[in-house]
Coordinates of C-alpha atoms and ligand atoms in Angstrom, one line a residue:
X1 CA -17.0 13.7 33.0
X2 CA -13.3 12.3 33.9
X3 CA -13.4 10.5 30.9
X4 CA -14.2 13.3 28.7
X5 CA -11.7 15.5 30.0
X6 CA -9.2 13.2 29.6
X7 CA -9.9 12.4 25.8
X8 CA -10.2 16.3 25.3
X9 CA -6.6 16.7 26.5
X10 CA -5.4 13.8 24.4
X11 CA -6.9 15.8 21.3
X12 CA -5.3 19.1 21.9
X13 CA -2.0 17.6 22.5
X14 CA -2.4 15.8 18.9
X15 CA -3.7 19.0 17.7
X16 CA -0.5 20.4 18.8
X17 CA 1.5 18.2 17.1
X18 CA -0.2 18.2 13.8
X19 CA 0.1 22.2 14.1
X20 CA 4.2 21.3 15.0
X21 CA 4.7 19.1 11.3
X22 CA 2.9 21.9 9.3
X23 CA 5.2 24.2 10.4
X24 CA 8.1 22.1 10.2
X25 CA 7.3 20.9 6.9
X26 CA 6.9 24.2 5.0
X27 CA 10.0 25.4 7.0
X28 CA 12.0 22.5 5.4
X29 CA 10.2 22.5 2.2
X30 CA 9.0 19.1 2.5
X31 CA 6.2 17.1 1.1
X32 CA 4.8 14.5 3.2
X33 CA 2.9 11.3 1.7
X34 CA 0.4 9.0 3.5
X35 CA -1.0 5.1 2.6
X36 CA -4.3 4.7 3.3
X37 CA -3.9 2.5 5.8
X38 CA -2.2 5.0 8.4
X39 CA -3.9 6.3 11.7
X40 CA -6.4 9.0 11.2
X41 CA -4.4 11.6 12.4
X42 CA -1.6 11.5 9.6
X43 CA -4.3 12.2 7.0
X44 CA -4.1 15.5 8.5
X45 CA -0.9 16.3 7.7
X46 CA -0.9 14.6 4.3
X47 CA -0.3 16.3 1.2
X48 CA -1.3 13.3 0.0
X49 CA -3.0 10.3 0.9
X50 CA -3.7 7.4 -1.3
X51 CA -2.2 3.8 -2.8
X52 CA 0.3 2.4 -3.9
X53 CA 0.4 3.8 -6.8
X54 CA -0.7 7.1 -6.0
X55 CA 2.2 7.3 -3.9
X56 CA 4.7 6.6 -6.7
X57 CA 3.1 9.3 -8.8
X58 CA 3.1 12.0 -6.8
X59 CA 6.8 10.9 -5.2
X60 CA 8.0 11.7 -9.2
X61 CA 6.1 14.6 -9.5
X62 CA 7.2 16.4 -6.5
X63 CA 9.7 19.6 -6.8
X64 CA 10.0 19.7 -2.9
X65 CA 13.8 19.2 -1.1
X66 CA 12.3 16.3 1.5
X67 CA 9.7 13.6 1.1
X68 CA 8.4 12.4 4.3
X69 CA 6.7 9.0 4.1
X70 CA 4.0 7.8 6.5
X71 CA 3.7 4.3 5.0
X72 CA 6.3 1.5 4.6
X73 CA 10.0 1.0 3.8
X74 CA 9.0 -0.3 0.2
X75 CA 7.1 2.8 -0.5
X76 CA 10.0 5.2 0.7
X77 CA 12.5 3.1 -1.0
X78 CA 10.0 3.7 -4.2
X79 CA 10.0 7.6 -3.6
X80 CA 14.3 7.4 -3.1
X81 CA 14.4 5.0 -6.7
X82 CA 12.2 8.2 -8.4
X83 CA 13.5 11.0 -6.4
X84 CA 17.0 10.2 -6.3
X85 CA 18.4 13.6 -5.7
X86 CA 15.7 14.2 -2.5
X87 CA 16.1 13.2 0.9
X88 CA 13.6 11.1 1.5
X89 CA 12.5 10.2 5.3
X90 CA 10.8 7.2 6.9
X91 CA 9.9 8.5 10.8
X92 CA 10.4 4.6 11.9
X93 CA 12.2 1.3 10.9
X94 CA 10.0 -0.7 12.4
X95 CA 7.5 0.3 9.3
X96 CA 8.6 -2.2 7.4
X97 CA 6.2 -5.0 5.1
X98 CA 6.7 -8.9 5.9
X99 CA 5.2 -9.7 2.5
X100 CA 8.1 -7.7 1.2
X101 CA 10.9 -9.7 3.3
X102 CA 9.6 -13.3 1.6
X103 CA 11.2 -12.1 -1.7
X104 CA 14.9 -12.4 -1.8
X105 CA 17.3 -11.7 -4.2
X106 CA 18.7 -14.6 -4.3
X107 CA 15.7 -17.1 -4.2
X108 CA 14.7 -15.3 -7.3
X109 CA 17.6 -15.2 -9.1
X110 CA 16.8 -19.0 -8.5
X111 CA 13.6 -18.8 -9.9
X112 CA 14.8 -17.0 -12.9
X113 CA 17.2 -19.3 -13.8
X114 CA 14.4 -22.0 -13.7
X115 CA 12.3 -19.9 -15.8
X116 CA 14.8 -17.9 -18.1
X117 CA 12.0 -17.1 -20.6
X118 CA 10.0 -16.0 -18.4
X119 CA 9.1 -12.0 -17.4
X120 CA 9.9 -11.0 -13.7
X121 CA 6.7 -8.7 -12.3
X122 CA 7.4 -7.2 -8.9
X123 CA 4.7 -6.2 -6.6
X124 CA 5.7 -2.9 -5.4
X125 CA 5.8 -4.3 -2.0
X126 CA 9.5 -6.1 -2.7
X127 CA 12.8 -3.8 -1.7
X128 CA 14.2 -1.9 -3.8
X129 CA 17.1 -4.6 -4.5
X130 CA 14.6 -7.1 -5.8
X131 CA 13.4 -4.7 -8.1
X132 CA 16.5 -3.9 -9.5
X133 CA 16.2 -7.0 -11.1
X134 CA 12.8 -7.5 -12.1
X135 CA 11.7 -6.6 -15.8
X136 CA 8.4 -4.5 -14.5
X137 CA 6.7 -3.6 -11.0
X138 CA 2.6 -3.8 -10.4
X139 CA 0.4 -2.6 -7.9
X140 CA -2.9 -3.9 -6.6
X141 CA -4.1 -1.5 -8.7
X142 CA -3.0 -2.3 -12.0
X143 CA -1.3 -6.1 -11.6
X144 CA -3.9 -7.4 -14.6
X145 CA -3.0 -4.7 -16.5
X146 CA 1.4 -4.9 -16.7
X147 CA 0.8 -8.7 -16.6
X148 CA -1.1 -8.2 -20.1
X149 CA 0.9 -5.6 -21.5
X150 CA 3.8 -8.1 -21.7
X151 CA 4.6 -9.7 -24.8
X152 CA 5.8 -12.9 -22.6
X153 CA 3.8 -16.0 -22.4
X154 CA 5.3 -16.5 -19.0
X155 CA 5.3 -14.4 -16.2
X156 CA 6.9 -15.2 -12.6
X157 CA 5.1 -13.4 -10.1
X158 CA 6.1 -12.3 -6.7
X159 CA 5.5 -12.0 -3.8
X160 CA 1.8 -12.2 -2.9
X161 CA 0.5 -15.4 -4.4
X162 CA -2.9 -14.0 -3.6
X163 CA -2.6 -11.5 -6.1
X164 CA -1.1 -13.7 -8.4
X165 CA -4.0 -16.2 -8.3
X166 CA -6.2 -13.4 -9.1
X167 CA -3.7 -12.3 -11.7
X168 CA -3.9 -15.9 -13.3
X169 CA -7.8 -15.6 -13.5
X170 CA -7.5 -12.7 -15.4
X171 CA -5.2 -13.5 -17.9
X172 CA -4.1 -16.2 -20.9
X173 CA -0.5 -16.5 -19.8
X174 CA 1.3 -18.7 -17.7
X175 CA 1.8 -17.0 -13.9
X176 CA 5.0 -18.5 -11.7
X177 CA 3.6 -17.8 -8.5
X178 CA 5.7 -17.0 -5.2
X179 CA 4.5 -18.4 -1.9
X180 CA 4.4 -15.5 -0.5
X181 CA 1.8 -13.6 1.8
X182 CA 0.6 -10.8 4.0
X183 CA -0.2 -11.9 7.1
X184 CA -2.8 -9.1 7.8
X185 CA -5.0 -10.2 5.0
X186 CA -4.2 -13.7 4.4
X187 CA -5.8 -14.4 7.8
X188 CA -9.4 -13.2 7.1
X189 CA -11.1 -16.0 6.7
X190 CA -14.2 -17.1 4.3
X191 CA -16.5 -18.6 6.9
X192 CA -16.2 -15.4 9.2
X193 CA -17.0 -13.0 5.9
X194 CA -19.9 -15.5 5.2
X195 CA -21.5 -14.8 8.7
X196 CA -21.2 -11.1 7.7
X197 CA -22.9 -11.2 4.4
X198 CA -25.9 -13.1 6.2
X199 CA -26.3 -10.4 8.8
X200 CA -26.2 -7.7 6.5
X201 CA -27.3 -9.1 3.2
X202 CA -27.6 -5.9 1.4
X203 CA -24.3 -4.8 2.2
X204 CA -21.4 -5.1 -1.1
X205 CA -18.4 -6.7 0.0
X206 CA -15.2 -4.6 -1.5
X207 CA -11.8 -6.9 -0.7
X208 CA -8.0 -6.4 -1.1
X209 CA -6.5 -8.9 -4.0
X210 CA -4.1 -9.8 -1.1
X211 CA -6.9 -11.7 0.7
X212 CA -7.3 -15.6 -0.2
X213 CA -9.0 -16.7 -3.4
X214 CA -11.9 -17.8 -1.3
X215 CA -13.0 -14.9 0.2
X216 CA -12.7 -12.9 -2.8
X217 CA -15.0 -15.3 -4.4
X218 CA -17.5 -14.1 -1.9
X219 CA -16.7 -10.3 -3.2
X220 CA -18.8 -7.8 -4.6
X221 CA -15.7 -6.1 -6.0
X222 CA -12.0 -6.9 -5.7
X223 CA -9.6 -4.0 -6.0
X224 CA -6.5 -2.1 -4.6
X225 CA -7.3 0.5 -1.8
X226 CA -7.4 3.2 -4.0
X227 CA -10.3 2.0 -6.3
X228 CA -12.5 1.4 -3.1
X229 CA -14.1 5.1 -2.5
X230 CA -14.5 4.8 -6.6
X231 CA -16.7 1.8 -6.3
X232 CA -18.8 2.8 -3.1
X233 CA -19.3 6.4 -4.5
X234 CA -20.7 5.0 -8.4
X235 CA -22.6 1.5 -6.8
X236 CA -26.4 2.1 -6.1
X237 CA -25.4 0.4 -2.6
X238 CA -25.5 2.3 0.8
X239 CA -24.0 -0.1 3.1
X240 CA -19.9 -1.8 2.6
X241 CA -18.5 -4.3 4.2
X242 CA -14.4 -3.8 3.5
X243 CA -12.3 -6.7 3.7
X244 CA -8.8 -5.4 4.6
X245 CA -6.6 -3.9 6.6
X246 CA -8.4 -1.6 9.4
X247 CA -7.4 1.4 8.4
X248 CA -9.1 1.7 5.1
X249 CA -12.4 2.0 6.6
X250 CA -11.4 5.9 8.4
X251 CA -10.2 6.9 5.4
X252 CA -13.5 5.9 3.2
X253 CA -16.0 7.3 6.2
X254 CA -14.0 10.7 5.1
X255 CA -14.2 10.3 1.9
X256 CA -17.8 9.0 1.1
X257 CA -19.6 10.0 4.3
X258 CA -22.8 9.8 2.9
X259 CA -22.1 5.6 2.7
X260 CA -21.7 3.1 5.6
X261 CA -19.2 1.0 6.2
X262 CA -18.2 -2.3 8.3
X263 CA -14.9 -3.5 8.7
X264 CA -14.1 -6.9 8.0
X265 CA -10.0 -6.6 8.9
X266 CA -6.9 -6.6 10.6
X267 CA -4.2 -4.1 11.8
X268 CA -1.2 -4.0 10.1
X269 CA 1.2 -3.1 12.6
X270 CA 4.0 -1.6 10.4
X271 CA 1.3 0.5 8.4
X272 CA 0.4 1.8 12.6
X273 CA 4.4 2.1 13.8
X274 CA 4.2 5.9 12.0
X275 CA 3.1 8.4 14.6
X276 CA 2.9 12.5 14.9
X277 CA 5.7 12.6 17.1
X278 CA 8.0 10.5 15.1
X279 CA 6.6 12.5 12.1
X280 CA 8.2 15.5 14.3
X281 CA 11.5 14.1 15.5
X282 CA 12.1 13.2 11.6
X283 CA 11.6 16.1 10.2
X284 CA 13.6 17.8 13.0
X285 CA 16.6 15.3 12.6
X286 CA 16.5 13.9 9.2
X287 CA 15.6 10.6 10.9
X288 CA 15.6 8.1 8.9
X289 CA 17.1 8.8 5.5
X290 CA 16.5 6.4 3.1
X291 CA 20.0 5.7 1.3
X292 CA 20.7 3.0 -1.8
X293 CA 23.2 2.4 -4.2
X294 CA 23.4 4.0 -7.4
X295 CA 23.4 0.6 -9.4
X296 CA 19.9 -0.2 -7.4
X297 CA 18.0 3.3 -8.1
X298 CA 19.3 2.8 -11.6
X299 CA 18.3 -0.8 -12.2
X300 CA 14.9 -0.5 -9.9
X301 CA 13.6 2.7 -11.8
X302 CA 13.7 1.2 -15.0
X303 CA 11.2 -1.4 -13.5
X304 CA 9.0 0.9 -11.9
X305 CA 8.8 3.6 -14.8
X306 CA 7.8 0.9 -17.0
X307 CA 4.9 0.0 -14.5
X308 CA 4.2 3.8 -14.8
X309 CA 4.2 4.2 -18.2
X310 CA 1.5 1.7 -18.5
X311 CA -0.5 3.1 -15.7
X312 CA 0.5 6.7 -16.5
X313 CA -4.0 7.5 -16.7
X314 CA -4.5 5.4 -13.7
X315 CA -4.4 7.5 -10.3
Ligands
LIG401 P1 -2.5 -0.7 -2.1 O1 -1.5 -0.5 -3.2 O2 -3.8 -1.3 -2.6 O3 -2.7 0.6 -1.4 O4 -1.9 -1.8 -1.1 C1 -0.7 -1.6 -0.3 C2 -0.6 -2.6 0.7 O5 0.4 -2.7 1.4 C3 -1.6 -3.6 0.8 O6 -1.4 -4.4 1.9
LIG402 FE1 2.8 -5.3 4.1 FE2 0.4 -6.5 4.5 FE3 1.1 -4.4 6.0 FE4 0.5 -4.1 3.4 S1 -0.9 -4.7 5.0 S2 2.3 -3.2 4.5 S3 1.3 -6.0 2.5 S4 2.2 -6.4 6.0

């Protein structure tokens, strides 16, 4: 009984708060974005939720003043490169991406020289600086794709060298890969997912190309987060097991209900820094703005549009 009353007033107060940032957000004419890897409750106050990609999209489509972003820095620095003119807010700078901080701008301005024929593709999850100076951007979603759009025979590829091994199986030309990682995904481990598959051997495994070349081996289907609902709603399957970061499994229960699904994962703990009361005091204080330099924005967009161009049908 304790316990129930306890979780009930733990609801209303967040009930409270999402009712707070609906108010706030029409009052300041804001849009607010959401990864789908944040907590539950932000879906609530999403305009929209999705990947990567998804996020860039609707971040250039948007005619609001503010863009709120419950994900990471990368992803608000993304929105700031296409929305230049917008305020764009992060509620926290501890959301930011480790994966991100392994690419530097001046280890690959090393690499580059090394490789000057070469074409530089940027994971989106690189700052806005390193993109600035790469020739094209990628997502989970479409990394095959711009990697074989290129007329290149060489590509360096950075950070995740996860995603860049699967790249290399999926294409003729030669992939540079960064040693670069995310720790959330590059820690799920083969054996462990094997133990899984045996207790629930009718269960399709869906994995995250950040996760090692091993385990995805032992996949069903590899994609980005937001081609994960697409698969479990058009496979015959009824049971999941999803291989990535915690999150993602919320966010599929909502949107394919009718489907079960077992997490194999790990938190992120940027992607969980974002919360309804930082959502609040940010749009109550313009906390924190995300500001770069014009060269950047200039130089990163180029980059990025190009990834969009090619992935203009995609999300
Ligand atoms: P998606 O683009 O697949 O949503 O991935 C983002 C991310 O940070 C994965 O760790
Ligand atoms: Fe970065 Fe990994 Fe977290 Fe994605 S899950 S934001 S790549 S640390």
């Amino acid at each position: 009984m304790e316990q129930k009353l306890i979780s009930q007033s733990i609801l209303s107060d967040s009930e409270k708060l999402i009712q707070l940032v609906l108010e706030l957000k029409k009052q300041r004419n804001a849009v607010i974005l959401v990864h789908n890897y944040q907590r539950p409750e932000m879906f609530r106050i999403a305009d929209y939720i999705g990947d990567s990609l998804g996020l860039s999209i609707k971040a250039a489509e948007t005619d609001a003043d503010i863009i709120l972003f419950c994900g990471v820095r990368f992803m608000a620095e993304t929105a700031k490169v296409l929305s230049p003119k917008k305020t764009v807010l992060l509620p926290t700078l501890d959301a930011g991406c480790s994966l991100a901080d392994m690419a530097t701008v001046e280890k690959l301005m090393a690499i580059k020289n090394k490789y000057p024929d070469a074409a530089v593709v940027s994971y989106v999850n690189t700052s806005a600086e390193v993109k600035a100076i790469s020739d094209i951007c990628c997502t989970s979603a479409n990394a095959v794709e711009v990697v074989n759009s290129l007329p290149h025979k060489r590509v360096i590829f950075l950070p995740d060298k996860n995603l860049g091994k699967y790249v290399q199986q999926h294409t003729k030309k030669e992939v540079v890969l960064w040693d670069g990682y995310c720790f959330v995904h590059d820690k799920l481990d083969a054996d462990t997912l094997m133990e899984f598959k045996q207790k629930y051997p009718d269960a399709k495994v869906i994995a995250h190309p950040e996760c090692k070349e091993e385990l995805l081996k032992l996949s069903d289907h590899v994609c980005g987060t937001g081609g994960m609902a697409k698969f479990a709603k058009s496979d015959g399957s009824k049971d999941f097991i999803v291989v990535t970061e915690c999150g993602m499994t919320d966010k599929l229960r909502q949107d394919v209900p009718e489907k079960n699904f077992l997490s194999f994962c790990n938190i992120c703990p940027y992607m969980k820094s974002t919360t309804l009361p930082l959502v609040v005091k940010s749009l109550v204080q313009d906390i924190h703005e995300i500001k770069l330099p014009e060269h950047i924005i200039i130089n990163a967009r180029k980059a990025i549009d190009r990834m969009l161009e090619i992935s203009k049908n995609a999300a």
